[in-house]
Coordinates of C-alpha atoms in Angstrom, one line a residue:
X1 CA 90.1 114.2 56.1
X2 CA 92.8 116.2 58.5
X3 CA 89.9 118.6 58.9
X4 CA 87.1 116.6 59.9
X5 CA 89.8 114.7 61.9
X6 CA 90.9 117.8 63.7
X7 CA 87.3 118.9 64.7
X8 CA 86.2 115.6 66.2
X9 CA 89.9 116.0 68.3
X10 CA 88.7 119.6 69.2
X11 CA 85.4 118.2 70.7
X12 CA 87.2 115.0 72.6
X13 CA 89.8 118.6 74.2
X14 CA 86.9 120.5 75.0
X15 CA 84.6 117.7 76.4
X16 CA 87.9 116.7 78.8
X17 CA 89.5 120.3 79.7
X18 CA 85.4 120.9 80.8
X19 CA 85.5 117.9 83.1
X20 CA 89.6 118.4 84.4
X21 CA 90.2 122.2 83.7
X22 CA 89.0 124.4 86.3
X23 CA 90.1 127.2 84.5
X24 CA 88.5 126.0 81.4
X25 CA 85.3 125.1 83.1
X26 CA 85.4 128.3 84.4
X27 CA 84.9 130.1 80.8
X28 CA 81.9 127.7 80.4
X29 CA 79.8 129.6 83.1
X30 CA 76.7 130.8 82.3
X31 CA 77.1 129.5 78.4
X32 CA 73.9 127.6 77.2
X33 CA 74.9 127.6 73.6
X34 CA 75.5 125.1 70.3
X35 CA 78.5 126.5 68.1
X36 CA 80.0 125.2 64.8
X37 CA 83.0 125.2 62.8
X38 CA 82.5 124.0 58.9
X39 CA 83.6 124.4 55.7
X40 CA 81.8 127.1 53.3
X41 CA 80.1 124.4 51.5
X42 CA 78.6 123.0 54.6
X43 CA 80.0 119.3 53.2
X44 CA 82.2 119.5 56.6
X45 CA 80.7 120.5 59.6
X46 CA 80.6 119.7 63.2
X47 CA 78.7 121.3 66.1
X48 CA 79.5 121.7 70.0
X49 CA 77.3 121.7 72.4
X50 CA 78.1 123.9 75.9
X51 CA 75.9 123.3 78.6
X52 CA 76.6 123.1 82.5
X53 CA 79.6 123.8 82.1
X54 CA 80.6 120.9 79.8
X55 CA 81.3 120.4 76.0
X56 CA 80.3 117.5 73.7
X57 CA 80.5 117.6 70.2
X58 CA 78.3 115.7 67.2
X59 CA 79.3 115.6 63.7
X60 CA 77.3 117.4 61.5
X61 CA 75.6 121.1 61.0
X62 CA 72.5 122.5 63.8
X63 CA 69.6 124.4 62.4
X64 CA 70.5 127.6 64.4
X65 CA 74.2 127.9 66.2
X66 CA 74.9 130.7 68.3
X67 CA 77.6 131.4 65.8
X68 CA 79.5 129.5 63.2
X69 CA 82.7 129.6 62.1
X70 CA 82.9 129.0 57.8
X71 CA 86.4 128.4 56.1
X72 CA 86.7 128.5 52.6
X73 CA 87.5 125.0 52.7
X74 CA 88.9 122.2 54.6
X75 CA 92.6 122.8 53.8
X76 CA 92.3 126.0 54.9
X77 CA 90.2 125.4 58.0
X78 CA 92.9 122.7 58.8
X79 CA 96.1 125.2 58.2
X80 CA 94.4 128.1 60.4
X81 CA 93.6 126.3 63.5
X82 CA 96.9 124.4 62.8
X83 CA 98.6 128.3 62.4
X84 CA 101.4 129.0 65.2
X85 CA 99.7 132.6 65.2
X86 CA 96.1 131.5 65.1
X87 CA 94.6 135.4 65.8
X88 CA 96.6 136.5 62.8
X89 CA 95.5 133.6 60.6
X90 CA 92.0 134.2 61.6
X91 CA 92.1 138.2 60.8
X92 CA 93.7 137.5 57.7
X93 CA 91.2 134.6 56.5
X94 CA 88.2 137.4 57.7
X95 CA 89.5 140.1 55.9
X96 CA 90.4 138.1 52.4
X97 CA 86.9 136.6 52.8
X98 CA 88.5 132.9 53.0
X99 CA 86.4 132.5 56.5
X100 CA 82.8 134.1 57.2
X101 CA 81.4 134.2 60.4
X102 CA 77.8 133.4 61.0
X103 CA 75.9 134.2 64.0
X104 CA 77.2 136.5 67.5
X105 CA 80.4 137.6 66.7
X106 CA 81.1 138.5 71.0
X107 CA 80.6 134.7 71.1
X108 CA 83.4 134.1 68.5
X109 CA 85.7 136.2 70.4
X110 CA 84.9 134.2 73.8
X111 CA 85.0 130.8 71.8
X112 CA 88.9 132.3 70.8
X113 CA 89.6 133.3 73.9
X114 CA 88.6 129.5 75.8
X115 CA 90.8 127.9 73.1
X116 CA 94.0 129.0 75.1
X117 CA 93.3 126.5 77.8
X118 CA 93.7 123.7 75.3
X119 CA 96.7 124.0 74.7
X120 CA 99.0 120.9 76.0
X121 CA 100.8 121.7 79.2
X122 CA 104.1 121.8 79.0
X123 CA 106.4 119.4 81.4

């Protein structure tokens, strides 16, 4: 439930920082694309959609993403985007096979790299 709870969150980030963010919005140039994260079973899944420059999410799997992201399960999916060192957690889940990657792995890098401007601002 954290999982599919953290995914939807995830999609409401992405759909503001794209409308607030100019930095954000600025990594969204020139994307047409559907994404998703899920679980290897495919019982969790929800994809995001990137077009002009905005984000908006459905629950749910797409026939062909540009890439998808596939943890082992949802307690793991949960604890590595939840992981203080995210990159390491996601090296570490590649390379013990706990997360497969599906589609254009340049995409996943630039999906990695937007998520820094998601972060909450600090005060």
């Amino acid at each position: 439930m954290k999982f599919r709870f953290l995914l939807w969150a995830m999609g409401l980030m992405m759909a503001r920082a794209s409308r607030n963010n100019p930095a954000f919005a600025q990594q969204l140039k020139d994307k047409d694309l559907v994404f998703q994260l899920q679980t290897l079973d495919g019982k969790i899944a929800r994809h995001f959609i990137v077009r002009d420059q905005r984000v908006s999410s459905r629950s749910g799997s797409v026939e062909q993403p540009a890439f998808a992201i596939a943890f082992k399960d949802a307690k793991y999916g949960y604890d590595t985007l939840q992981a203080s060192n995210k990159q390491l957690a996601f090296m570490q889940g590649i390379q013990d096979k706990h997360i497969q990657i599906k589609g254009n792995p340049a995409l996943v890098v630039w999906f990695q790299g937007a998520m820094k401007y998601l972060k909450p601002r600090k005060r």
